[in-house]
Amino acid sequence: MLELAEIGEGPAPDWGPTILATVISFLVGYAAVAWFLRYISTHRFTGFVIYRIALGFFVILAVTLGWIPAQG
């Protein structure tokens, strides 16, 4: 199992790549939300609903057949 290192252990992080990754993540997330809001203002949710129902049935089937271990 992965564990988060204790604060203060190990070398200090390199802040340049961390800040760059944070800024890029923010911009991509903002663009995705803006695109989705624009998309749902002109389209219906039918495709999304069908996808979610199919995914739900697949997950139930996969857990029932033991393909995915059930989390307790």
N, CA, C and O atoms as a Tripos MOL2 file, in Angstrom:
@<TRIPOS>MOLECULE
protein
  288   287    72     0     0
PROTEIN
NO_CHARGES

@<TRIPOS>ATOM
      1 N           0.8380   -1.1720    0.0000 N.3       1 MET1
      2 CA          0.0000    0.0000    0.0000 C.3       1 MET1
      3 C           0.8870    1.2410    0.0000 C.2       1 MET1
      4 O           1.9240    1.2660    0.6630 O.2       1 MET1
      5 N           0.4850    2.2620   -0.7370 N.am      2 LEU2
      6 CA          1.2370    3.5020   -0.7820 C.3       2 LEU2
      7 C           0.8960    4.3670    0.4150 C.2       2 LEU2
      8 O          -0.2520    4.4150    0.8570 O.2       2 LEU2
      9 N           1.9000    5.0470    0.9320 N.am      3 GLU3
     10 CA          1.6810    5.9370    2.0590 C.3       3 GLU3
     11 C           2.3020    7.2910    1.7600 C.2       3 GLU3
     12 O           3.3250    7.3840    1.0810 O.2       3 GLU3
     13 N           1.6820    8.3230    2.2650 N.am      4 LEU4
     14 CA          2.2030    9.6630    2.1260 C.3       4 LEU4
     15 C           3.3800    9.8240    3.0780 C.2       4 LEU4
     16 O           3.2860    9.4770    4.2550 O.2       4 LEU4
     17 N           4.4910   10.3540    2.5640 N.am      5 ALA5
     18 CA          5.6670   10.5560    3.4110 C.3       5 ALA5
     19 C           5.3650   11.5980    4.4800 C.2       5 ALA5
     20 O           4.5310   12.4830    4.2860 O.2       5 ALA5
     21 N           6.0380   11.4840    5.5810 N.am      6 GLU6
     22 CA          5.8770   12.4680    6.6540 C.3       6 GLU6
     23 C           6.3530   13.8300    6.1670 C.2       6 GLU6
     24 O           7.3190   13.9290    5.4110 O.2       6 GLU6
     25 N           5.6660   14.8720    6.6060 N.am      7 ILE7
     26 CA          6.0630   16.2270    6.2360 C.3       7 ILE7
     27 C           7.4270   16.5090    6.8410 C.2       7 ILE7
     28 O           7.6460   16.2840    8.0320 O.2       7 ILE7
     29 N           8.3260   16.9940    6.0320 N.am      8 GLY8
     30 CA          9.6690   17.3150    6.5060 C.3       8 GLY8
     31 C          10.6850   16.2340    6.1900 C.2       8 GLY8
     32 O          11.8880   16.4670    6.3160 O.2       8 GLY8
     33 N          10.2270   15.0460    5.7770 N.am      9 GLU9
     34 CA         11.1630   13.9760    5.4360 C.3       9 GLU9
     35 C          11.6800   14.1640    4.0210 C.2       9 GLU9
     36 O          10.9520   14.6460    3.1530 O.2       9 GLU9
     37 N          12.8980   13.8000    3.7870 N.am     10 GLY10
     38 CA         13.4520   13.8280    2.4390 C.3      10 GLY10
     39 C          13.8040   15.2290    1.9850 C.2      10 GLY10
     40 O          13.6580   16.1980    2.7300 O.2      10 GLY10
     41 N          14.2720   15.3180    0.7440 N.am     11 PRO11
     42 CA         14.6780   16.6270    0.2250 C.3      11 PRO11
     43 C          13.4630   17.5140   -0.0610 C.2      11 PRO11
     44 O          12.3530   17.0280   -0.2780 O.2      11 PRO11
     45 N          13.7040   18.8120   -0.0560 N.am     12 ALA12
     46 CA         12.6370   19.7610   -0.3560 C.3      12 ALA12
     47 C          12.2310   19.6180   -1.8170 C.2      12 ALA12
     48 O          13.0790   19.3600   -2.6710 O.2      12 ALA12
     49 N          10.9420   19.7820   -2.1140 N.am     13 PRO13
     50 CA         10.4980   19.6460   -3.5040 C.3      13 PRO13
     51 C          11.0300   20.7930   -4.3610 C.2      13 PRO13
     52 O          11.2960   21.8890   -3.8680 O.2      13 PRO13
     53 N          11.1770   20.5130   -5.6480 N.am     14 ASP14
     54 CA         11.5710   21.5440   -6.5930 C.3      14 ASP14
     55 C          10.3090   22.3180   -6.9480 C.2      14 ASP14
     56 O           9.4080   21.7610   -7.5750 O.2      14 ASP14
     57 N          10.2210   23.5910   -6.5620 N.am     15 TRP15
     58 CA          8.9830   24.3550   -6.6720 C.3      15 TRP15
     59 C           8.6340   24.7430   -8.0990 C.2      15 TRP15
     60 O           7.4540   24.9150   -8.4040 O.2      15 TRP15
     61 N           9.6060   24.8880   -8.9810 N.am     16 GLY16
     62 CA          9.3320   25.2840  -10.3580 C.3      16 GLY16
     63 C           8.3740   24.3310  -11.0690 C.2      16 GLY16
     64 O           7.3210   24.7640  -11.5380 O.2      16 GLY16
     65 N           8.7180   23.0340  -11.1610 N.am     17 PRO17
     66 CA          7.8010   22.0890  -11.8080 C.3      17 PRO17
     67 C           6.4680   21.9510  -11.0820 C.2      17 PRO17
     68 O           5.4390   21.7220  -11.7170 O.2      17 PRO17
     69 N           6.4750   22.0870   -9.7610 N.am     18 THR18
     70 CA          5.2300   21.9760   -8.9990 C.3      18 THR18
     71 C           4.2850   23.1230   -9.3400 C.2      18 THR18
     72 O           3.0920   22.9010   -9.5470 O.2      18 THR18
     73 N           4.8000   24.3330   -9.3990 N.am     19 ILE19
     74 CA          3.9720   25.4960   -9.7400 C.3      19 ILE19
     75 C           3.5030   25.4020  -11.1870 C.2      19 ILE19
     76 O           2.3400   25.6860  -11.4760 O.2      19 ILE19
     77 N           4.3840   25.0100  -12.0970 N.am     20 LEU20
     78 CA          4.0120   24.8630  -13.5030 C.3      20 LEU20
     79 C           2.8980   23.8300  -13.6670 C.2      20 LEU20
     80 O           1.9260   24.0720  -14.3830 O.2      20 LEU20
     81 N           3.0370   22.6870  -13.0080 N.am     21 ALA21
     82 CA          2.0130   21.6400  -13.1010 C.3      21 ALA21
     83 C           0.6880   22.1210  -12.5240 C.2      21 ALA21
     84 O          -0.3710   21.7880  -13.0560 O.2      21 ALA21
     85 N           0.7300   22.9010  -11.4440 N.am     22 THR22
     86 CA         -0.4940   23.4310  -10.8420 C.3      22 THR22
     87 C          -1.1890   24.4020  -11.7870 C.2      22 THR22
     88 O          -2.4100   24.3540  -11.9410 O.2      22 THR22
     89 N          -0.4270   25.2750  -12.4140 N.am     23 VAL23
     90 CA         -1.0080   26.2470  -13.3450 C.3      23 VAL23
     91 C          -1.6070   25.5310  -14.5530 C.2      23 VAL23
     92 O          -2.7150   25.8590  -14.9780 O.2      23 VAL23
     93 N          -0.8890   24.5610  -15.1070 N.am     24 ILE24
     94 CA         -1.4000   23.8140  -16.2580 C.3      24 ILE24
     95 C          -2.6580   23.0440  -15.8810 C.2      24 ILE24
     96 O          -3.6130   23.0120  -16.6560 O.2      24 ILE24
     97 N          -2.6740   22.4280  -14.7130 N.am     25 SER25
     98 CA         -3.8590   21.6950  -14.2570 C.3      25 SER25
     99 C          -5.0550   22.6210  -14.1090 C.2      25 SER25
    100 O          -6.1700   22.2630  -14.4890 O.2      25 SER25
    101 N          -4.8330   23.8050  -13.5590 N.am     26 PHE26
    102 CA         -5.9160   24.7690  -13.4130 C.3      26 PHE26
    103 C          -6.4650   25.1690  -14.7760 C.2      26 PHE26
    104 O          -7.6810   25.1930  -14.9670 O.2      26 PHE26
    105 N          -5.5900   25.4830  -15.7250 N.am     27 LEU27
    106 CA         -6.0320   25.9220  -17.0540 C.3      27 LEU27
    107 C          -6.8000   24.8220  -17.7890 C.2      27 LEU27
    108 O          -7.8330   25.0900  -18.4020 O.2      27 LEU27
    109 N          -6.3030   23.5970  -17.7300 N.am     28 VAL28
    110 CA         -6.9840   22.4860  -18.3960 C.3      28 VAL28
    111 C          -8.3300   22.2140  -17.7300 C.2      28 VAL28
    112 O          -9.3240   21.9900  -18.4210 O.2      28 VAL28
    113 N          -8.3750   22.2310  -16.4040 N.am     29 GLY29
    114 CA         -9.6350   22.0240  -15.6910 C.3      29 GLY29
    115 C         -10.6430   23.1190  -15.9970 C.2      29 GLY29
    116 O         -11.8210   22.8360  -16.2140 O.2      29 GLY29
    117 N         -10.1950   24.3580  -16.0160 N.am     30 TYR30
    118 CA        -11.0760   25.4850  -16.3320 C.3      30 TYR30
    119 C         -11.6250   25.3650  -17.7420 C.2      30 TYR30
    120 O         -12.8130   25.5910  -17.9730 O.2      30 TYR30
    121 N         -10.7500   25.0030  -18.6990 N.am     31 ALA31
    122 CA        -11.1850   24.8450  -20.0910 C.3      31 ALA31
    123 C         -12.1860   23.7050  -20.2170 C.2      31 ALA31
    124 O         -13.1580   23.8200  -20.9640 O.2      31 ALA31
    125 N         -11.9670   22.6090  -19.5020 N.am     32 ALA32
    126 CA        -12.8810   21.4700  -19.5720 C.3      32 ALA32
    127 C         -14.2540   21.8390  -19.0120 C.2      32 ALA32
    128 O         -15.2750   21.4840  -19.6000 O.2      32 ALA32
    129 N         -14.2890   22.5430  -17.8900 N.am     33 VAL33
    130 CA        -15.5620   22.9450  -17.3040 C.3      33 VAL33
    131 C         -16.2780   23.9410  -18.2150 C.2      33 VAL33
    132 O         -17.4890   23.8410  -18.4150 O.2      33 VAL33
    133 N         -15.5340   24.9010  -18.7660 N.am     34 ALA34
    134 CA        -16.1420   25.8850  -19.6700 C.3      34 ALA34
    135 C         -16.7150   25.2010  -20.9100 C.2      34 ALA34
    136 O         -17.8180   25.5260  -21.3500 O.2      34 ALA34
    137 N         -15.9570   24.2440  -21.4740 N.am     35 TRP35
    138 CA        -16.4420   23.5200  -22.6500 C.3      35 TRP35
    139 C         -17.7000   22.7310  -22.3110 C.2      35 TRP35
    140 O         -18.6680   22.7470  -23.0700 O.2      35 TRP35
    141 N         -17.6890   22.0360  -21.1650 N.am     36 PHE36
    142 CA        -18.8310   21.2070  -20.7940 C.3      36 PHE36
    143 C         -20.0730   22.0600  -20.5530 C.2      36 PHE36
    144 O         -21.1680   21.6830  -20.9720 O.2      36 PHE36
    145 N         -19.9230   23.1960  -19.8910 N.am     37 LEU37
    146 CA        -21.0730   24.0730  -19.6640 C.3      37 LEU37
    147 C         -21.6330   24.5920  -20.9870 C.2      37 LEU37
    148 O         -22.8500   24.6780  -21.1520 O.2      37 LEU37
    149 N         -20.7610   24.9370  -21.9230 N.am     38 ARG38
    150 CA        -21.2210   25.3820  -23.2350 C.3      38 ARG38
    151 C         -21.8980   24.2330  -23.9770 C.2      38 ARG38
    152 O         -22.9090   24.4390  -24.6480 O.2      38 ARG38
    153 N         -21.3490   23.0290  -23.8620 N.am     39 TYR39
    154 CA        -21.9070   21.8500  -24.5340 C.3      39 TYR39
    155 C         -23.3030   21.5300  -24.0140 C.2      39 TYR39
    156 O         -24.2180   21.2960  -24.8030 O.2      39 TYR39
    157 N         -23.4760   21.5180  -22.6840 N.am     40 ILE40
    158 CA        -24.7830   21.1280  -22.1410 C.3      40 ILE40
    159 C         -25.8450   22.1990  -22.3490 C.2      40 ILE40
    160 O         -27.0370   21.9240  -22.2150 O.2      40 ILE40
    161 N         -25.4190   23.4220  -22.6770 N.am     41 SER41
    162 CA        -26.4160   24.4540  -22.9520 C.3      41 SER41
    163 C         -27.0610   24.2670  -24.3250 C.2      41 SER41
    164 O         -28.1200   24.8370  -24.5890 O.2      41 SER41
    165 N         -26.4350   23.4760  -25.2030 N.am     42 THR42
    166 CA        -26.9700   23.2720  -26.5530 C.3      42 THR42
    167 C         -27.2670   21.8170  -26.8870 C.2      42 THR42
    168 O         -27.8270   21.5380  -27.9480 O.2      42 THR42
    169 N         -26.9090   20.8850  -26.0140 N.am     43 HIS43
    170 CA        -27.1230   19.4600  -26.2760 C.3      43 HIS43
    171 C         -27.8880   18.8210  -25.1280 C.2      43 HIS43
    172 O         -28.0420   19.4040  -24.0550 O.2      43 HIS43
    173 N         -28.3640   17.6070  -25.3830 N.am     44 ARG44
    174 CA        -29.0910   16.8550  -24.3640 C.3      44 ARG44
    175 C         -28.1450   15.9160  -23.6170 C.2      44 ARG44
    176 O         -27.0250   15.6670  -24.0620 O.2      44 ARG44
    177 N         -28.6010   15.4060  -22.4910 N.am     45 PHE45
    178 CA        -27.8110   14.4970  -21.6600 C.3      45 PHE45
    179 C         -28.0070   13.0240  -22.0270 C.2      45 PHE45
    180 O         -27.4910   12.1570  -21.3220 O.2      45 PHE45
    181 N         -28.7240   12.7140  -23.0880 N.am     46 THR46
    182 CA        -29.0760   11.3350  -23.4110 C.3      46 THR46
    183 C         -27.8540   10.4300  -23.5230 C.2      46 THR46
    184 O         -27.8340    9.3430  -22.9460 O.2      46 THR46
    185 N         -26.8340   10.8690  -24.2610 N.am     47 GLY47
    186 CA        -25.6250   10.0530  -24.4100 C.3      47 GLY47
    187 C         -24.9320    9.7970  -23.0810 C.2      47 GLY47
    188 O         -24.4690    8.6860  -22.8230 O.2      47 GLY47
    189 N         -24.8600   10.8200  -22.2390 N.am     48 PHE48
    190 CA        -24.2380   10.6820  -20.9280 C.3      48 PHE48
    191 C         -25.0230    9.7120  -20.0570 C.2      48 PHE48
    192 O         -24.4300    8.8960  -19.3510 O.2      48 PHE48
    193 N         -26.3430    9.7900  -20.0960 N.am     49 VAL49
    194 CA        -27.1960    8.9060  -19.2930 C.3      49 VAL49
    195 C         -27.0080    7.4560  -19.7320 C.2      49 VAL49
    196 O         -26.8620    6.5660  -18.8940 O.2      49 VAL49
    197 N         -27.0110    7.2180  -21.0370 N.am     50 ILE50
    198 CA        -26.8180    5.8540  -21.5510 C.3      50 ILE50
    199 C         -25.4490    5.3190  -21.1290 C.2      50 ILE50
    200 O         -25.3310    4.1660  -20.7130 O.2      50 ILE50
    201 N         -24.4240    6.1530  -21.2380 N.am     51 TYR51
    202 CA        -23.0710    5.7550  -20.8370 C.3      51 TYR51
    203 C         -23.0270    5.3920  -19.3570 C.2      51 TYR51
    204 O         -22.4420    4.3720  -18.9920 O.2      51 TYR51
    205 N         -23.6330    6.2060  -18.5010 N.am     52 ARG52
    206 CA        -23.5980    5.9390  -17.0610 C.3      52 ARG52
    207 C         -24.3620    4.6730  -16.6860 C.2      52 ARG52
    208 O         -23.9150    3.9160  -15.8230 O.2      52 ARG52
    209 N         -25.5010    4.4350  -17.3190 N.am     53 ILE53
    210 CA        -26.2730    3.2210  -17.0410 C.3      53 ILE53
    211 C         -25.4860    1.9940  -17.4830 C.2      53 ILE53
    212 O         -25.4110    1.0090  -16.7480 O.2      53 ILE53
    213 N         -24.8960    2.0440  -18.6820 N.am     54 ALA54
    214 CA        -24.0980    0.9160  -19.1780 C.3      54 ALA54
    215 C         -22.8960    0.6680  -18.2760 C.2      54 ALA54
    216 O         -22.5830   -0.4820  -17.9680 O.2      54 ALA54
    217 N         -22.2200    1.7300  -17.8490 N.am     55 LEU55
    218 CA        -21.0740    1.5760  -16.9560 C.3      55 LEU55
    219 C         -21.5020    0.9780  -15.6170 C.2      55 LEU55
    220 O         -20.8010    0.1290  -15.0650 O.2      55 LEU55
    221 N         -22.6390    1.4120  -15.0970 N.am     56 GLY56
    222 CA        -23.1450    0.8680  -13.8360 C.3      56 GLY56
    223 C         -23.4340   -0.6190  -13.9300 C.2      56 GLY56
    224 O         -23.0790   -1.3860  -13.0350 O.2      56 GLY56
    225 N         -24.0830   -1.0280  -15.0260 N.am     57 PHE57
    226 CA        -24.3430   -2.4590  -15.2190 C.3      57 PHE57
    227 C         -23.0430   -3.2440  -15.3350 C.2      57 PHE57
    228 O         -22.9260   -4.3370  -14.7810 O.2      57 PHE57
    229 N         -22.0580   -2.6900  -16.0550 N.am     58 PHE58
    230 CA        -20.7710   -3.3770  -16.2030 C.3      58 PHE58
    231 C         -20.0670   -3.5200  -14.8540 C.2      58 PHE58
    232 O         -19.5110   -4.5800  -14.5670 O.2      58 PHE58
    233 N         -20.0790   -2.4830  -14.0260 N.am     59 VAL59
    234 CA        -19.4210   -2.5580  -12.7140 C.3      59 VAL59
    235 C         -20.1130   -3.5810  -11.8290 C.2      59 VAL59
    236 O         -19.4450   -4.3620  -11.1520 O.2      59 VAL59
    237 N         -21.4550   -3.5900  -11.8220 N.am     60 ILE60
    238 CA        -22.1850   -4.5880  -11.0320 C.3      60 ILE60
    239 C         -21.8470   -5.9970  -11.5160 C.2      60 ILE60
    240 O         -21.6180   -6.8930  -10.7030 O.2      60 ILE60
    241 N         -21.8150   -6.1970  -12.8320 N.am     61 LEU61
    242 CA        -21.4650   -7.5010  -13.3980 C.3      61 LEU61
    243 C         -20.0420   -7.8940  -13.0280 C.2      61 LEU61
    244 O         -19.7960   -9.0330  -12.6320 O.2      61 LEU61
    245 N         -19.1060   -6.9620  -13.1530 N.am     62 ALA62
    246 CA        -17.7020   -7.2540  -12.8640 C.3      62 ALA62
    247 C         -17.4920   -7.6090  -11.3940 C.2      62 ALA62
    248 O         -16.7060   -8.5060  -11.0870 O.2      62 ALA62
    249 N         -18.1760   -6.9260  -10.4860 N.am     63 VAL63
    250 CA        -18.0510   -7.2490   -9.0610 C.3      63 VAL63
    251 C         -18.7100   -8.5880   -8.7660 C.2      63 VAL63
    252 O         -18.1690   -9.3920   -8.0070 O.2      63 VAL63
    253 N         -19.8800   -8.8350   -9.3660 N.am     64 THR64
    254 CA        -20.5950  -10.0890   -9.1440 C.3      64 THR64
    255 C         -19.7760  -11.2880   -9.6160 C.2      64 THR64
    256 O         -19.7390  -12.3190   -8.9450 O.2      64 THR64
    257 N         -19.1210  -11.1540  -10.7670 N.am     65 LEU65
    258 CA        -18.3300  -12.2570  -11.3140 C.3      65 LEU65
    259 C         -16.9110  -12.3230  -10.7530 C.2      65 LEU65
    260 O         -16.1590  -13.2360  -11.0920 O.2      65 LEU65
    261 N         -16.5380  -11.3720   -9.9050 N.am     66 GLY66
    262 CA        -15.2250  -11.4000   -9.2780 C.3      66 GLY66
    263 C         -14.1170  -10.7920  -10.1060 C.2      66 GLY66
    264 O         -12.9460  -10.9330   -9.7520 O.2      66 GLY66
    265 N         -14.4480  -10.1130  -11.2080 N.am     67 TRP67
    266 CA        -13.4170   -9.4660  -12.0320 C.3      67 TRP67
    267 C         -12.8120   -8.2840  -11.2920 C.2      67 TRP67
    268 O         -11.6280   -7.9790  -11.4420 O.2      67 TRP67
    269 N         -13.6440   -7.6220  -10.4900 N.am     68 ILE68
    270 CA        -13.2070   -6.4910   -9.6600 C.3      68 ILE68
    271 C         -13.5010   -6.8760   -8.2150 C.2      68 ILE68
    272 O         -14.6350   -7.2300   -7.8920 O.2      68 ILE68
    273 N         -12.4920   -6.8120   -7.3350 N.am     69 PRO69
    274 CA        -12.7580   -7.1550   -5.9400 C.3      69 PRO69
    275 C         -13.6630   -6.1090   -5.2830 C.2      69 PRO69
    276 O         -13.4690   -4.9070   -5.4650 O.2      69 PRO69
    277 N         -14.6320   -6.5690   -4.5330 N.am     70 ALA70
    278 CA        -15.5480   -5.6660   -3.8140 C.3      70 ALA70
    279 C         -14.8040   -5.0510   -2.6380 C.2      70 ALA70
    280 O         -14.0990   -5.7440   -1.9040 O.2      70 ALA70
    281 N         -14.9670   -3.7550   -2.4670 N.am     71 GLN71
    282 CA        -14.3400   -3.0520   -1.3420 C.3      71 GLN71
    283 C         -15.3100   -3.0280   -0.1720 C.2      71 GLN71
    284 O         -16.4890   -2.7190   -0.3470 O.2      71 GLN71
    285 N         -14.8330   -3.3430    0.9880 N.am     72 GLY72
    286 CA        -15.7090   -3.3940    2.1500 C.3      72 GLY72
    287 C         -15.5510   -2.2360    2.9760 C.2      72 GLY72
    288 O         -16.2170   -2.1150    4.0040 O.2      72 GLY72
@<TRIPOS>BOND
     1     1     2 1
     2     2     3 1
     3     3     4 2
     4     3     5 am
     5     5     6 1
     6     6     7 1
     7     7     8 2
     8     7     9 am
     9     9    10 1
    10    10    11 1
    11    11    12 2
    12    11    13 am
    13    13    14 1
    14    14    15 1
    15    15    16 2
    16    15    17 am
    17    17    18 1
    18    18    19 1
    19    19    20 2
    20    19    21 am
    21    21    22 1
    22    22    23 1
    23    23    24 2
    24    23    25 am
    25    25    26 1
    26    26    27 1
    27    27    28 2
    28    27    29 am
    29    29    30 1
    30    30    31 1
    31    31    32 2
    32    31    33 am
    33    33    34 1
    34    34    35 1
    35    35    36 2
    36    35    37 am
    37    37    38 1
    38    38    39 1
    39    39    40 2
    40    39    41 am
    41    41    42 1
    42    42    43 1
    43    43    44 2
    44    43    45 am
    45    45    46 1
    46    46    47 1
    47    47    48 2
    48    47    49 am
    49    49    50 1
    50    50    51 1
    51    51    52 2
    52    51    53 am
    53    53    54 1
    54    54    55 1
    55    55    56 2
    56    55    57 am
    57    57    58 1
    58    58    59 1
    59    59    60 2
    60    59    61 am
    61    61    62 1
    62    62    63 1
    63    63    64 2
    64    63    65 am
    65    65    66 1
    66    66    67 1
    67    67    68 2
    68    67    69 am
    69    69    70 1
    70    70    71 1
    71    71    72 2
    72    71    73 am
    73    73    74 1
    74    74    75 1
    75    75    76 2
    76    75    77 am
    77    77    78 1
    78    78    79 1
    79    79    80 2
    80    79    81 am
    81    81    82 1
    82    82    83 1
    83    83    84 2
    84    83    85 am
    85    85    86 1
    86    86    87 1
    87    87    88 2
    88    87    89 am
    89    89    90 1
    90    90    91 1
    91    91    92 2
    92    91    93 am
    93    93    94 1
    94    94    95 1
    95    95    96 2
    96    95    97 am
    97    97    98 1
    98    98    99 1
    99    99   100 2
   100    99   101 am
   101   101   102 1
   102   102   103 1
   103   103   104 2
   104   103   105 am
   105   105   106 1
   106   106   107 1
   107   107   108 2
   108   107   109 am
   109   109   110 1
   110   110   111 1
   111   111   112 2
   112   111   113 am
   113   113   114 1
   114   114   115 1
   115   115   116 2
   116   115   117 am
   117   117   118 1
   118   118   119 1
   119   119   120 2
   120   119   121 am
   121   121   122 1
   122   122   123 1
   123   123   124 2
   124   123   125 am
   125   125   126 1
   126   126   127 1
   127   127   128 2
   128   127   129 am
   129   129   130 1
   130   130   131 1
   131   131   132 2
   132   131   133 am
   133   133   134 1
   134   134   135 1
   135   135   136 2
   136   135   137 am
   137   137   138 1
   138   138   139 1
   139   139   140 2
   140   139   141 am
   141   141   142 1
   142   142   143 1
   143   143   144 2
   144   143   145 am
   145   145   146 1
   146   146   147 1
   147   147   148 2
   148   147   149 am
   149   149   150 1
   150   150   151 1
   151   151   152 2
   152   151   153 am
   153   153   154 1
   154   154   155 1
   155   155   156 2
   156   155   157 am
   157   157   158 1
   158   158   159 1
   159   159   160 2
   160   159   161 am
   161   161   162 1
   162   162   163 1
   163   163   164 2
   164   163   165 am
   165   165   166 1
   166   166   167 1
   167   167   168 2
   168   167   169 am
   169   169   170 1
   170   170   171 1
   171   171   172 2
   172   171   173 am
   173   173   174 1
   174   174   175 1
   175   175   176 2
   176   175   177 am
   177   177   178 1
   178   178   179 1
   179   179   180 2
   180   179   181 am
   181   181   182 1
   182   182   183 1
   183   183   184 2
   184   183   185 am
   185   185   186 1
   186   186   187 1
   187   187   188 2
   188   187   189 am
   189   189   190 1
   190   190   191 1
   191   191   192 2
   192   191   193 am
   193   193   194 1
   194   194   195 1
   195   195   196 2
   196   195   197 am
   197   197   198 1
   198   198   199 1
   199   199   200 2
   200   199   201 am
   201   201   202 1
   202   202   203 1
   203   203   204 2
   204   203   205 am
   205   205   206 1
   206   206   207 1
   207   207   208 2
   208   207   209 am
   209   209   210 1
   210   210   211 1
   211   211   212 2
   212   211   213 am
   213   213   214 1
   214   214   215 1
   215   215   216 2
   216   215   217 am
   217   217   218 1
   218   218   219 1
   219   219   220 2
   220   219   221 am
   221   221   222 1
   222   222   223 1
   223   223   224 2
   224   223   225 am
   225   225   226 1
   226   226   227 1
   227   227   228 2
   228   227   229 am
   229   229   230 1
   230   230   231 1
   231   231   232 2
   232   231   233 am
   233   233   234 1
   234   234   235 1
   235   235   236 2
   236   235   237 am
   237   237   238 1
   238   238   239 1
   239   239   240 2
   240   239   241 am
   241   241   242 1
   242   242   243 1
   243   243   244 2
   244   243   245 am
   245   245   246 1
   246   246   247 1
   247   247   248 2
   248   247   249 am
   249   249   250 1
   250   250   251 1
   251   251   252 2
   252   251   253 am
   253   253   254 1
   254   254   255 1
   255   255   256 2
   256   255   257 am
   257   257   258 1
   258   258   259 1
   259   259   260 2
   260   259   261 am
   261   261   262 1
   262   262   263 1
   263   263   264 2
   264   263   265 am
   265   265   266 1
   266   266   267 1
   267   267   268 2
   268   267   269 am
   269   269   270 1
   270   270   271 1
   271   271   272 2
   272   271   273 am
   273   273   274 1
   274   274   275 1
   275   275   276 2
   276   275   277 am
   277   277   278 1
   278   278   279 1
   279   279   280 2
   280   279   281 am
   281   281   282 1
   282   282   283 1
   283   283   284 2
   284   283   285 am
   285   285   286 1
   286   286   287 1
   287   287   288 2
@<TRIPOS>SUBSTRUCTURE
     1 MET1         2 RESIDUE 1 A MET
     2 LEU2         6 RESIDUE 1 A LEU
     3 GLU3        10 RESIDUE 1 A GLU
     4 LEU4        14 RESIDUE 1 A LEU
     5 ALA5        18 RESIDUE 1 A ALA
     6 GLU6        22 RESIDUE 1 A GLU
     7 ILE7        26 RESIDUE 1 A ILE
     8 GLY8        30 RESIDUE 1 A GLY
     9 GLU9        34 RESIDUE 1 A GLU
    10 GLY10       38 RESIDUE 1 A GLY
    11 PRO11       42 RESIDUE 1 A PRO
    12 ALA12       46 RESIDUE 1 A ALA
    13 PRO13       50 RESIDUE 1 A PRO
    14 ASP14       54 RESIDUE 1 A ASP
    15 TRP15       58 RESIDUE 1 A TRP
    16 GLY16       62 RESIDUE 1 A GLY
    17 PRO17       66 RESIDUE 1 A PRO
    18 THR18       70 RESIDUE 1 A THR
    19 ILE19       74 RESIDUE 1 A ILE
    20 LEU20       78 RESIDUE 1 A LEU
    21 ALA21       82 RESIDUE 1 A ALA
    22 THR22       86 RESIDUE 1 A THR
    23 VAL23       90 RESIDUE 1 A VAL
    24 ILE24       94 RESIDUE 1 A ILE
    25 SER25       98 RESIDUE 1 A SER
    26 PHE26      102 RESIDUE 1 A PHE
    27 LEU27      106 RESIDUE 1 A LEU
    28 VAL28      110 RESIDUE 1 A VAL
    29 GLY29      114 RESIDUE 1 A GLY
    30 TYR30      118 RESIDUE 1 A TYR
    31 ALA31      122 RESIDUE 1 A ALA
    32 ALA32      126 RESIDUE 1 A ALA
    33 VAL33      130 RESIDUE 1 A VAL
    34 ALA34      134 RESIDUE 1 A ALA
    35 TRP35      138 RESIDUE 1 A TRP
    36 PHE36      142 RESIDUE 1 A PHE
    37 LEU37      146 RESIDUE 1 A LEU
    38 ARG38      150 RESIDUE 1 A ARG
    39 TYR39      154 RESIDUE 1 A TYR
    40 ILE40      158 RESIDUE 1 A ILE
    41 SER41      162 RESIDUE 1 A SER
    42 THR42      166 RESIDUE 1 A THR
    43 HIS43      170 RESIDUE 1 A HIS
    44 ARG44      174 RESIDUE 1 A ARG
    45 PHE45      178 RESIDUE 1 A PHE
    46 THR46      182 RESIDUE 1 A THR
    47 GLY47      186 RESIDUE 1 A GLY
    48 PHE48      190 RESIDUE 1 A PHE
    49 VAL49      194 RESIDUE 1 A VAL
    50 ILE50      198 RESIDUE 1 A ILE
    51 TYR51      202 RESIDUE 1 A TYR
    52 ARG52      206 RESIDUE 1 A ARG
    53 ILE53      210 RESIDUE 1 A ILE
    54 ALA54      214 RESIDUE 1 A ALA
    55 LEU55      218 RESIDUE 1 A LEU
    56 GLY56      222 RESIDUE 1 A GLY
    57 PHE57      226 RESIDUE 1 A PHE
    58 PHE58      230 RESIDUE 1 A PHE
    59 VAL59      234 RESIDUE 1 A VAL
    60 ILE60      238 RESIDUE 1 A ILE
    61 LEU61      242 RESIDUE 1 A LEU
    62 ALA62      246 RESIDUE 1 A ALA
    63 VAL63      250 RESIDUE 1 A VAL
    64 THR64      254 RESIDUE 1 A THR
    65 LEU65      258 RESIDUE 1 A LEU
    66 GLY66      262 RESIDUE 1 A GLY
    67 TRP67      266 RESIDUE 1 A TRP
    68 ILE68      270 RESIDUE 1 A ILE
    69 PRO69      274 RESIDUE 1 A PRO
    70 ALA70      278 RESIDUE 1 A ALA
    71 GLN71      282 RESIDUE 1 A GLN
    72 GLY72      286 RESIDUE 1 A GLY
